[in-house]
Amino acid sequence: MVTELLEKECDVNQALQAALDEAETTAPQCTGQDTEEEDIPQPAGTAGTTFSIQVAMGLVSMVKKHQVYQTILRTVKDLAMCSGMSWELPWSQIPAAEKAKVFQIACEQHPFLKRFHNYWATKEIIKQYFKNKQGHHYQNGWLDVPKKYSHLANNSHKHSTSGSRVKKAKVILVAKKHKKRVEKLGRKRANTISDSQGDEGDGSNPEEAMIVDHDKEDGGDDD
DNA sequence: ACATTGTGAATCACCTACTT
DNA sequence: AAGTAGGTGATTCACAATGT
């Protein structure tokens, strides 16, 4: 079953390698200016919380790199399912042998994955995939949440639904900028009105103004 | 005691397929 | 072609369990 997949994805892999090579030559500092022998350690913390898998793998910032990442995702996901891994179980309860088997095949499919120490990138991708899969099943009632984690349902009630801290910070920042700009425009207009009264399409719409400068000066959005 | 890790839930963003 | 709905991946949150 897995071997069939191996053959099926062989041509995909070739295309991927070509894309990867090209991506690396364009921006070597992102993927590491190295060979396949590089051993990239896993970032501290949890994937998705303290670091992004895609960023840590250096597969962002270019369309091609993003495509490479998407292809790897697809492959790893297919392998995980074909291998018969029990996605319903918590990660820690899945037999290490099964994990190792999938890591191995994934690396054969995409040698790029060998760079990541102890296959951590492959591991995190599978974990995230299973987590989302479980989540959907829990949500739809197709799967029971282990009693061990029943407290997390209570957590969700405390969970702020008004968005992430980053998002909140951004909203505050945008509001500040908006206020500043409105004040600035007010002063400017006061000056220009005395000169002439033309000047309709001047970006007096605050939203327009926000779009114009939304990325230039976001220095202090810390929390 | 403190820090880190693992986990489910909630949410957002993006993509794809379908409908009009 | 444009709009909509559903699926999927990524991120954030809060807490318990575990490690140091």
PDB file of C-alpha atoms (C1' of nucleotides) in Angstrom:
ATOM      1  CA  MET A   1       0.000   0.000   0.000  1.00  0.00           C
ATOM      2  CA  VAL A   2       2.752   2.395   0.953  1.00  0.00           C
ATOM      3  CA  THR A   3       4.941   1.188  -1.879  1.00  0.00           C
ATOM      4  CA  GLU A   4       2.226   2.000  -4.374  1.00  0.00           C
ATOM      5  CA  LEU A   5       2.171   5.495  -3.069  1.00  0.00           C
ATOM      6  CA  LEU A   6       5.933   5.605  -3.301  1.00  0.00           C
ATOM      7  CA  GLU A   7       5.818   4.884  -7.005  1.00  0.00           C
ATOM      8  CA  LYS A   8       2.923   7.197  -7.584  1.00  0.00           C
ATOM      9  CA  GLU A   9       4.681  10.103  -6.026  1.00  0.00           C
ATOM     10  CA  CYS A  10       8.028   9.491  -7.646  1.00  0.00           C
ATOM     11  CA  ASP A  11       7.429  11.932 -10.482  1.00  0.00           C
ATOM     12  CA  VAL A  12       5.998  14.478  -8.105  1.00  0.00           C
ATOM     13  CA  ASN A  13       9.180  14.174  -6.124  1.00  0.00           C
ATOM     14  CA  GLN A  14      11.341  14.902  -9.142  1.00  0.00           C
ATOM     15  CA  ALA A  15       9.422  18.050  -9.891  1.00  0.00           C
ATOM     16  CA  LEU A  16       9.662  19.008  -6.260  1.00  0.00           C
ATOM     17  CA  GLN A  17      13.408  18.559  -6.174  1.00  0.00           C
ATOM     18  CA  ALA A  18      13.762  20.748  -9.234  1.00  0.00           C
ATOM     19  CA  ALA A  19      11.635  23.440  -7.645  1.00  0.00           C
ATOM     20  CA  LEU A  20      13.531  23.097  -4.414  1.00  0.00           C
ATOM     21  CA  ASP A  21      16.911  23.453  -6.084  1.00  0.00           C
ATOM     22  CA  GLU A  22      15.734  26.546  -7.826  1.00  0.00           C
ATOM     23  CA  ALA A  23      14.295  27.987  -4.636  1.00  0.00           C
ATOM     24  CA  GLU A  24      17.562  27.372  -2.837  1.00  0.00           C
ATOM     25  CA  THR A  25      19.682  29.007  -5.487  1.00  0.00           C
ATOM     26  CA  THR A  26      17.478  32.062  -5.421  1.00  0.00           C
ATOM     27  CA  ALA A  27      17.526  32.518  -1.670  1.00  0.00           C
ATOM     28  CA  PRO A  28      20.098  30.240  -0.075  1.00  0.00           C
ATOM     29  CA  GLN A  29      19.956  31.983   3.286  1.00  0.00           C
ATOM     30  CA  CYS A  30      16.406  30.846   3.778  1.00  0.00           C
ATOM     31  CA  THR A  31      16.830  27.128   3.305  1.00  0.00           C
ATOM     32  CA  GLY A  32      20.428  26.997   4.395  1.00  0.00           C
ATOM     33  CA  GLN A  33      23.394  27.340   2.066  1.00  0.00           C
ATOM     34  CA  ASP A  34      24.344  23.768   2.512  1.00  0.00           C
ATOM     35  CA  THR A  35      23.978  20.284   1.205  1.00  0.00           C
ATOM     36  CA  GLU A  36      21.545  17.536   2.176  1.00  0.00           C
ATOM     37  CA  GLU A  37      23.878  16.745   5.038  1.00  0.00           C
ATOM     38  CA  GLU A  38      22.786  19.737   7.108  1.00  0.00           C
ATOM     39  CA  ASP A  39      21.235  18.899  10.445  1.00  0.00           C
ATOM     40  CA  ILE A  40      18.758  21.569  11.424  1.00  0.00           C
ATOM     41  CA  PRO A  41      17.720  21.380  15.092  1.00  0.00           C
ATOM     42  CA  GLN A  42      14.113  21.684  16.118  1.00  0.00           C
ATOM     43  CA  PRO A  43      13.188  25.151  17.369  1.00  0.00           C
ATOM     44  CA  ALA A  44      12.320  25.353  21.049  1.00  0.00           C
ATOM     45  CA  GLY A  45       8.702  25.194  22.041  1.00  0.00           C
ATOM     46  CA  THR A  46       5.629  23.967  20.249  1.00  0.00           C
ATOM     47  CA  ALA A  47       4.913  24.135  16.543  1.00  0.00           C
ATOM     48  CA  GLY A  48       2.146  26.581  15.873  1.00  0.00           C
ATOM     49  CA  THR A  49       2.596  28.249  19.248  1.00  0.00           C
ATOM     50  CA  THR A  50       6.192  29.313  19.516  1.00  0.00           C
ATOM     51  CA  PHE A  51       7.298  28.645  15.961  1.00  0.00           C
ATOM     52  CA  SER A  52       5.810  28.036  12.551  1.00  0.00           C
ATOM     53  CA  ILE A  53       6.695  24.789  10.809  1.00  0.00           C
ATOM     54  CA  GLN A  54       6.752  26.401   7.399  1.00  0.00           C
ATOM     55  CA  VAL A  55       8.947  29.258   8.546  1.00  0.00           C
ATOM     56  CA  ALA A  56      11.275  26.952  10.451  1.00  0.00           C
ATOM     57  CA  MET A  57      11.659  24.876   7.318  1.00  0.00           C
ATOM     58  CA  GLY A  58      12.540  27.988   5.352  1.00  0.00           C
ATOM     59  CA  LEU A  59       9.717  27.415   2.894  1.00  0.00           C
ATOM     60  CA  VAL A  60       8.095  30.813   2.949  1.00  0.00           C
ATOM     61  CA  SER A  61       8.422  34.103   1.130  1.00  0.00           C
ATOM     62  CA  MET A  62       8.374  32.664  -2.380  1.00  0.00           C
ATOM     63  CA  VAL A  63       5.547  31.067  -4.332  1.00  0.00           C
ATOM     64  CA  LYS A  64       7.781  28.191  -5.340  1.00  0.00           C
ATOM     65  CA  LYS A  65       8.858  27.500  -1.794  1.00  0.00           C
ATOM     66  CA  HIS A  66       5.260  27.586  -0.719  1.00  0.00           C
ATOM     67  CA  GLN A  67       4.444  25.046  -3.421  1.00  0.00           C
ATOM     68  CA  VAL A  68       7.268  22.839  -2.196  1.00  0.00           C
ATOM     69  CA  TYR A  69       5.872  23.021   1.306  1.00  0.00           C
ATOM     70  CA  GLN A  70       2.395  22.178   0.069  1.00  0.00           C
ATOM     71  CA  THR A  71       3.741  19.159  -1.820  1.00  0.00           C
ATOM     72  CA  ILE A  72       5.601  17.926   1.247  1.00  0.00           C
ATOM     73  CA  LEU A  73       2.447  18.380   3.300  1.00  0.00           C
ATOM     74  CA  ARG A  74       0.437  16.334   0.840  1.00  0.00           C
ATOM     75  CA  THR A  75       2.989  13.557   0.732  1.00  0.00           C
ATOM     76  CA  VAL A  76       3.426  13.333   4.499  1.00  0.00           C
ATOM     77  CA  LYS A  77      -0.296  13.407   5.014  1.00  0.00           C
ATOM     78  CA  ASP A  78      -0.900  10.623   2.506  1.00  0.00           C
ATOM     79  CA  LEU A  79       1.867   8.531   3.992  1.00  0.00           C
ATOM     80  CA  ALA A  80       0.512   8.943   7.490  1.00  0.00           C
ATOM     81  CA  MET A  81      -2.913   7.772   6.424  1.00  0.00           C
ATOM     82  CA  CYS A  82      -1.669   4.931   4.198  1.00  0.00           C
ATOM     83  CA  SER A  83       0.615   3.625   6.900  1.00  0.00           C
ATOM     84  CA  GLY A  84      -2.393   2.853   9.046  1.00  0.00           C
ATOM     85  CA  MET A  85      -1.368   5.171  11.864  1.00  0.00           C
ATOM     86  CA  SER A  86      -4.148   5.635  14.396  1.00  0.00           C
ATOM     87  CA  TRP A  87      -4.812   9.329  14.104  1.00  0.00           C
ATOM     88  CA  GLU A  88      -7.539   9.048  16.742  1.00  0.00           C
ATOM     89  CA  LEU A  89      -4.888   8.414  19.384  1.00  0.00           C
ATOM     90  CA  PRO A  90      -2.827  11.088  21.100  1.00  0.00           C
ATOM     91  CA  TRP A  91       0.573  11.427  19.451  1.00  0.00           C
ATOM     92  CA  SER A  92       2.375   9.978  22.421  1.00  0.00           C
ATOM     93  CA  GLN A  93       0.343   6.798  22.200  1.00  0.00           C
ATOM     94  CA  ILE A  94       1.137   6.087  18.572  1.00  0.00           C
ATOM     95  CA  PRO A  95       3.819   3.368  18.384  1.00  0.00           C
ATOM     96  CA  ALA A  96       7.276   4.757  17.711  1.00  0.00           C
ATOM     97  CA  ALA A  97       7.872   2.053  15.126  1.00  0.00           C
ATOM     98  CA  GLU A  98       4.973   3.307  13.018  1.00  0.00           C
ATOM     99  CA  LYS A  99       6.195   6.854  13.276  1.00  0.00           C
ATOM    100  CA  ALA A 100       9.711   5.839  12.320  1.00  0.00           C
ATOM    101  CA  LYS A 101       8.443   3.978   9.290  1.00  0.00           C
ATOM    102  CA  VAL A 102       6.559   6.985   8.008  1.00  0.00           C
ATOM    103  CA  PHE A 103       9.484   9.339   8.727  1.00  0.00           C
ATOM    104  CA  GLN A 104      11.733   7.039   6.747  1.00  0.00           C
ATOM    105  CA  ILE A 105       9.482   6.857   3.713  1.00  0.00           C
ATOM    106  CA  ALA A 106       8.788  10.570   3.824  1.00  0.00           C
ATOM    107  CA  CYS A 107      12.515  11.207   3.703  1.00  0.00           C
ATOM    108  CA  GLU A 108      12.887   8.891   0.747  1.00  0.00           C
ATOM    109  CA  GLN A 109      10.158  10.816  -1.001  1.00  0.00           C
ATOM    110  CA  HIS A 110      11.572  14.190  -0.065  1.00  0.00           C
ATOM    111  CA  PRO A 111      15.283  14.073   0.863  1.00  0.00           C
ATOM    112  CA  PHE A 112      14.876  17.702   1.916  1.00  0.00           C
ATOM    113  CA  LEU A 113      13.272  16.391   5.108  1.00  0.00           C
ATOM    114  CA  LYS A 114      16.508  14.697   6.131  1.00  0.00           C
ATOM    115  CA  ARG A 115      17.898  18.076   7.062  1.00  0.00           C
ATOM    116  CA  PHE A 116      15.677  18.339  10.072  1.00  0.00           C
ATOM    117  CA  HIS A 117      17.167  16.681  13.109  1.00  0.00           C
ATOM    118  CA  ASN A 118      15.344  13.466  14.069  1.00  0.00           C
ATOM    119  CA  TYR A 119      12.736  14.167  11.395  1.00  0.00           C
ATOM    120  CA  TRP A 120      11.176  16.858  13.555  1.00  0.00           C
ATOM    121  CA  ALA A 121       9.652  18.661  10.585  1.00  0.00           C
ATOM    122  CA  THR A 122       7.904  15.508   9.402  1.00  0.00           C
ATOM    123  CA  LYS A 123       6.805  14.808  12.940  1.00  0.00           C
ATOM    124  CA  GLU A 124       5.322  18.259  13.462  1.00  0.00           C
ATOM    125  CA  ILE A 125       3.501  18.150  10.136  1.00  0.00           C
ATOM    126  CA  ILE A 126       1.859  14.842  11.037  1.00  0.00           C
ATOM    127  CA  LYS A 127       1.043  16.015  14.537  1.00  0.00           C
ATOM    128  CA  GLN A 128      -0.624  19.111  13.216  1.00  0.00           C
ATOM    129  CA  TYR A 129      -2.534  17.158  10.612  1.00  0.00           C
ATOM    130  CA  PHE A 130      -3.808  14.641  13.142  1.00  0.00           C
ATOM    131  CA  LYS A 131      -4.655  17.378  15.567  1.00  0.00           C
ATOM    132  CA  ASN A 132      -6.830  19.141  13.036  1.00  0.00           C
ATOM    133  CA  LYS A 133      -8.392  15.878  11.974  1.00  0.00           C
ATOM    134  CA  GLN A 134      -9.201  14.954  15.542  1.00  0.00           C
ATOM    135  CA  GLY A 135     -10.522  18.434  16.129  1.00  0.00           C
ATOM    136  CA  HIS A 136     -13.027  18.156  13.336  1.00  0.00           C
ATOM    137  CA  HIS A 137     -14.183  14.784  14.562  1.00  0.00           C
ATOM    138  CA  TYR A 138     -14.550  15.987  18.134  1.00  0.00           C
ATOM    139  CA  GLN A 139     -16.449  18.985  16.881  1.00  0.00           C
ATOM    140  CA  ASN A 140     -18.878  16.878  14.879  1.00  0.00           C
ATOM    141  CA  GLY A 141     -19.298  14.380  17.674  1.00  0.00           C
ATOM    142  CA  TRP A 142     -17.814  11.531  15.627  1.00  0.00           C
ATOM    143  CA  LEU A 143     -15.127  11.023  18.219  1.00  0.00           C
ATOM    144  CA  ASP A 144     -15.172  11.275  22.004  1.00  0.00           C
ATOM    145  CA  VAL A 145     -12.741  13.566  23.759  1.00  0.00           C
ATOM    146  CA  PRO A 146     -10.616  11.565  26.232  1.00  0.00           C
ATOM    147  CA  LYS A 147     -11.697  12.208  29.821  1.00  0.00           C
ATOM    148  CA  LYS A 148      -8.120  13.172  30.524  1.00  0.00           C
ATOM    149  CA  TYR A 149      -8.673  16.301  28.439  1.00  0.00           C
ATOM    150  CA  SER A 150     -12.218  17.132  29.433  1.00  0.00           C
ATOM    151  CA  HIS A 151     -10.941  20.193  31.294  1.00  0.00           C
ATOM    152  CA  LEU A 152      -9.962  21.716  27.965  1.00  0.00           C
ATOM    153  CA  ALA A 153     -13.586  22.075  27.006  1.00  0.00           C
ATOM    154  CA  ASN A 154     -13.937  24.370  30.016  1.00  0.00           C
ATOM    155  CA  ASN A 155     -10.873  26.272  28.912  1.00  0.00           C
ATOM    156  CA  SER A 156     -12.568  27.147  25.689  1.00  0.00           C
ATOM    157  CA  HIS A 157     -15.213  29.081  27.590  1.00  0.00           C
ATOM    158  CA  LYS A 158     -12.501  31.286  29.004  1.00  0.00           C
ATOM    159  CA  HIS A 159     -10.897  31.599  25.618  1.00  0.00           C
ATOM    160  CA  SER A 160     -11.238  35.089  24.273  1.00  0.00           C
ATOM    161  CA  THR A 161     -13.199  35.020  21.045  1.00  0.00           C
ATOM    162  CA  SER A 162     -12.240  38.532  20.131  1.00  0.00           C
ATOM    163  CA  GLY A 163      -9.103  37.408  18.375  1.00  0.00           C
ATOM    164  CA  SER A 164      -5.481  36.748  19.157  1.00  0.00           C
ATOM    165  CA  ARG A 165      -3.195  38.997  21.131  1.00  0.00           C
ATOM    166  CA  VAL A 166      -1.295  39.787  17.980  1.00  0.00           C
ATOM    167  CA  LYS A 167      -4.498  40.711  16.255  1.00  0.00           C
ATOM    168  CA  LYS A 168      -5.615  42.849  19.151  1.00  0.00           C
ATOM    169  CA  ALA A 169      -2.273  44.597  19.159  1.00  0.00           C
ATOM    170  CA  LYS A 170      -2.599  45.217  15.442  1.00  0.00           C
ATOM    171  CA  VAL A 171      -6.087  46.630  15.865  1.00  0.00           C
ATOM    172  CA  ILE A 172      -4.809  48.990  18.534  1.00  0.00           C
ATOM    173  CA  LEU A 173      -1.879  49.972  16.343  1.00  0.00           C
ATOM    174  CA  VAL A 174      -4.086  50.625  13.338  1.00  0.00           C
ATOM    175  CA  ALA A 175      -6.426  52.702  15.489  1.00  0.00           C
ATOM    176  CA  LYS A 176      -3.468  54.750  16.719  1.00  0.00           C
ATOM    177  CA  LYS A 177      -2.182  55.277  13.199  1.00  0.00           C
ATOM    178  CA  HIS A 178      -5.633  56.186  12.033  1.00  0.00           C
ATOM    179  CA  LYS A 179      -5.942  58.780  14.774  1.00  0.00           C
ATOM    180  CA  LYS A 180      -2.536  60.212  13.970  1.00  0.00           C
ATOM    181  CA  ARG A 181      -3.284  60.370  10.290  1.00  0.00           C
ATOM    182  CA  VAL A 182      -6.647  62.001  10.806  1.00  0.00           C
ATOM    183  CA  GLU A 183      -4.990  64.625  12.973  1.00  0.00           C
ATOM    184  CA  LYS A 184      -2.242  65.127  10.414  1.00  0.00           C
ATOM    185  CA  LEU A 185      -4.735  65.388   7.567  1.00  0.00           C
ATOM    186  CA  GLY A 186      -6.789  67.809   9.572  1.00  0.00           C
ATOM    187  CA  ARG A 187      -3.799  70.081  10.002  1.00  0.00           C
ATOM    188  CA  LYS A 188      -2.804  69.681   6.350  1.00  0.00           C
ATOM    189  CA  ARG A 189      -6.292  70.407   5.148  1.00  0.00           C
ATOM    190  CA  ALA A 190      -6.477  73.498   7.276  1.00  0.00           C
ATOM    191  CA  ASN A 191      -3.359  74.701   5.506  1.00  0.00           C
ATOM    192  CA  THR A 192      -4.341  73.713   1.964  1.00  0.00           C
ATOM    193  CA  ILE A 193      -7.842  75.076   2.215  1.00  0.00           C
ATOM    194  CA  SER A 194      -6.393  78.456   2.612  1.00  0.00           C
ATOM    195  CA  ASP A 195      -4.439  77.873  -0.638  1.00  0.00           C
ATOM    196  CA  SER A 196      -7.193  76.393  -2.783  1.00  0.00           C
ATOM    197  CA  GLN A 197     -10.318  74.254  -2.388  1.00  0.00           C
ATOM    198  CA  GLY A 198      -9.705  71.620  -5.097  1.00  0.00           C
ATOM    199  CA  ASP A 199      -8.080  68.407  -4.104  1.00  0.00           C
ATOM    200  CA  GLU A 200     -10.990  65.896  -3.831  1.00  0.00           C
ATOM    201  CA  GLY A 201      -9.282  62.537  -4.215  1.00  0.00           C
ATOM    202  CA  ASP A 202      -6.705  63.189  -1.562  1.00  0.00           C
ATOM    203  CA  GLY A 203      -7.017  60.063   0.538  1.00  0.00           C
ATOM    204  CA  SER A 204      -9.172  61.784   3.090  1.00  0.00           C
ATOM    205  CA  ASN A 205     -10.880  58.439   3.522  1.00  0.00           C
ATOM    206  CA  PRO A 206      -9.241  57.047   6.632  1.00  0.00           C
ATOM    207  CA  GLU A 207      -9.481  53.474   5.429  1.00  0.00           C
ATOM    208  CA  GLU A 208      -7.699  54.401   2.249  1.00  0.00           C
ATOM    209  CA  ALA A 209      -5.061  56.045   4.360  1.00  0.00           C
ATOM    210  CA  MET A 210      -4.616  52.914   6.401  1.00  0.00           C
ATOM    211  CA  ILE A 211      -4.120  50.795   3.331  1.00  0.00           C
ATOM    212  CA  VAL A 212      -1.448  53.108   2.051  1.00  0.00           C
ATOM    213  CA  ASP A 213       0.809  52.919   5.048  1.00  0.00           C
ATOM    214  CA  HIS A 214      -0.283  49.726   6.766  1.00  0.00           C
ATOM    215  CA  ASP A 215       3.076  48.061   6.511  1.00  0.00           C
ATOM    216  CA  LYS A 216       5.616  50.785   6.672  1.00  0.00           C
ATOM    217  CA  GLU A 217       5.908  51.642  10.278  1.00  0.00           C
ATOM    218  CA  ASP A 218       4.765  48.826  12.502  1.00  0.00           C
ATOM    219  CA  GLY A 219       7.475  49.062  15.032  1.00  0.00           C
ATOM    220  CA  GLY A 220       6.001  48.724  18.485  1.00  0.00           C
ATOM    221  CA  ASP A 221       3.288  46.159  18.610  1.00  0.00           C
ATOM    222  CA  ASP A 222       4.511  44.221  21.564  1.00  0.00           C
ATOM    223  CA  ASP A 223       2.373  42.892  24.381  1.00  0.00           C
TER     224      ASP A 223
ATOM    225  C1'  DA B   1       9.026  26.276  42.346  1.00  0.00           C
ATOM    226  C1'  DC B   2       9.463  27.204  37.884  1.00  0.00           C
ATOM    227  C1'  DA B   3       9.707  26.112  32.934  1.00  0.00           C
ATOM    228  C1'  DT B   4       8.421  23.354  29.246  1.00  0.00           C
ATOM    229  C1'  DT B   5       5.481  20.312  26.735  1.00  0.00           C
ATOM    230  C1'  DG B   6       1.163  18.329  25.132  1.00  0.00           C
ATOM    231  C1'  DT B   7      -3.446  18.862  24.287  1.00  0.00           C
ATOM    232  C1'  DG B   8      -8.487  20.313  22.575  1.00  0.00           C
ATOM    233  C1'  DA B   9     -11.119  24.254  21.301  1.00  0.00           C
ATOM    234  C1'  DA B  10     -11.707  28.401  18.805  1.00  0.00           C
ATOM    235  C1'  DT B  11     -10.588  31.213  15.184  1.00  0.00           C
ATOM    236  C1'  DC B  12      -8.723  32.973  10.915  1.00  0.00           C
ATOM    237  C1'  DA B  13      -7.044  32.643   6.162  1.00  0.00           C
ATOM    238  C1'  DC B  14      -6.659  30.390   2.057  1.00  0.00           C
ATOM    239  C1'  DC B  15      -8.028  27.230  -1.568  1.00  0.00           C
ATOM    240  C1'  DT B  16     -11.196  24.505  -4.282  1.00  0.00           C
ATOM    241  C1'  DA B  17     -15.528  23.078  -5.983  1.00  0.00           C
ATOM    242  C1'  DC B  18     -20.006  24.270  -6.861  1.00  0.00           C
ATOM    243  C1'  DT B  19     -23.845  27.385  -8.069  1.00  0.00           C
ATOM    244  C1'  DT B  20     -25.853  31.289 -10.262  1.00  0.00           C
TER     245       DT B  20
ATOM    246  C1'  DA C   1     -17.052  35.541 -14.311  1.00  0.00           C
ATOM    247  C1'  DA C   2     -18.567  36.352  -9.719  1.00  0.00           C
ATOM    248  C1'  DG C   3     -20.284  34.784  -5.459  1.00  0.00           C
ATOM    249  C1'  DT C   4     -20.825  31.184  -1.955  1.00  0.00           C
ATOM    250  C1'  DA C   5     -19.956  27.095   0.867  1.00  0.00           C
ATOM    251  C1'  DG C   6     -17.116  23.678   2.646  1.00  0.00           C
ATOM    252  C1'  DG C   7     -12.626  21.762   3.665  1.00  0.00           C
ATOM    253  C1'  DT C   8      -8.041  22.233   5.295  1.00  0.00           C
ATOM    254  C1'  DG C   9      -3.913  24.205   7.421  1.00  0.00           C
ATOM    255  C1'  DA C  10      -2.042  27.431  10.734  1.00  0.00           C
ATOM    256  C1'  DT C  11      -2.208  29.969  14.862  1.00  0.00           C
ATOM    257  C1'  DT C  12      -3.622  31.313  19.495  1.00  0.00           C
ATOM    258  C1'  DC C  13      -5.362  30.332  23.936  1.00  0.00           C
ATOM    259  C1'  DA C  14      -5.493  28.211  28.602  1.00  0.00           C
ATOM    260  C1'  DC C  15      -4.599  24.483  31.552  1.00  0.00           C
ATOM    261  C1'  DA C  16      -2.701  19.858  33.272  1.00  0.00           C
ATOM    262  C1'  DA C  17       1.091  16.965  33.259  1.00  0.00           C
ATOM    263  C1'  DT C  18       5.794  16.409  33.229  1.00  0.00           C
ATOM    264  C1'  DG C  19      10.612  17.624  33.628  1.00  0.00           C
ATOM    265  C1'  DT C  20      14.486  20.199  35.775  1.00  0.00           C
TER     266       DT C  20
END
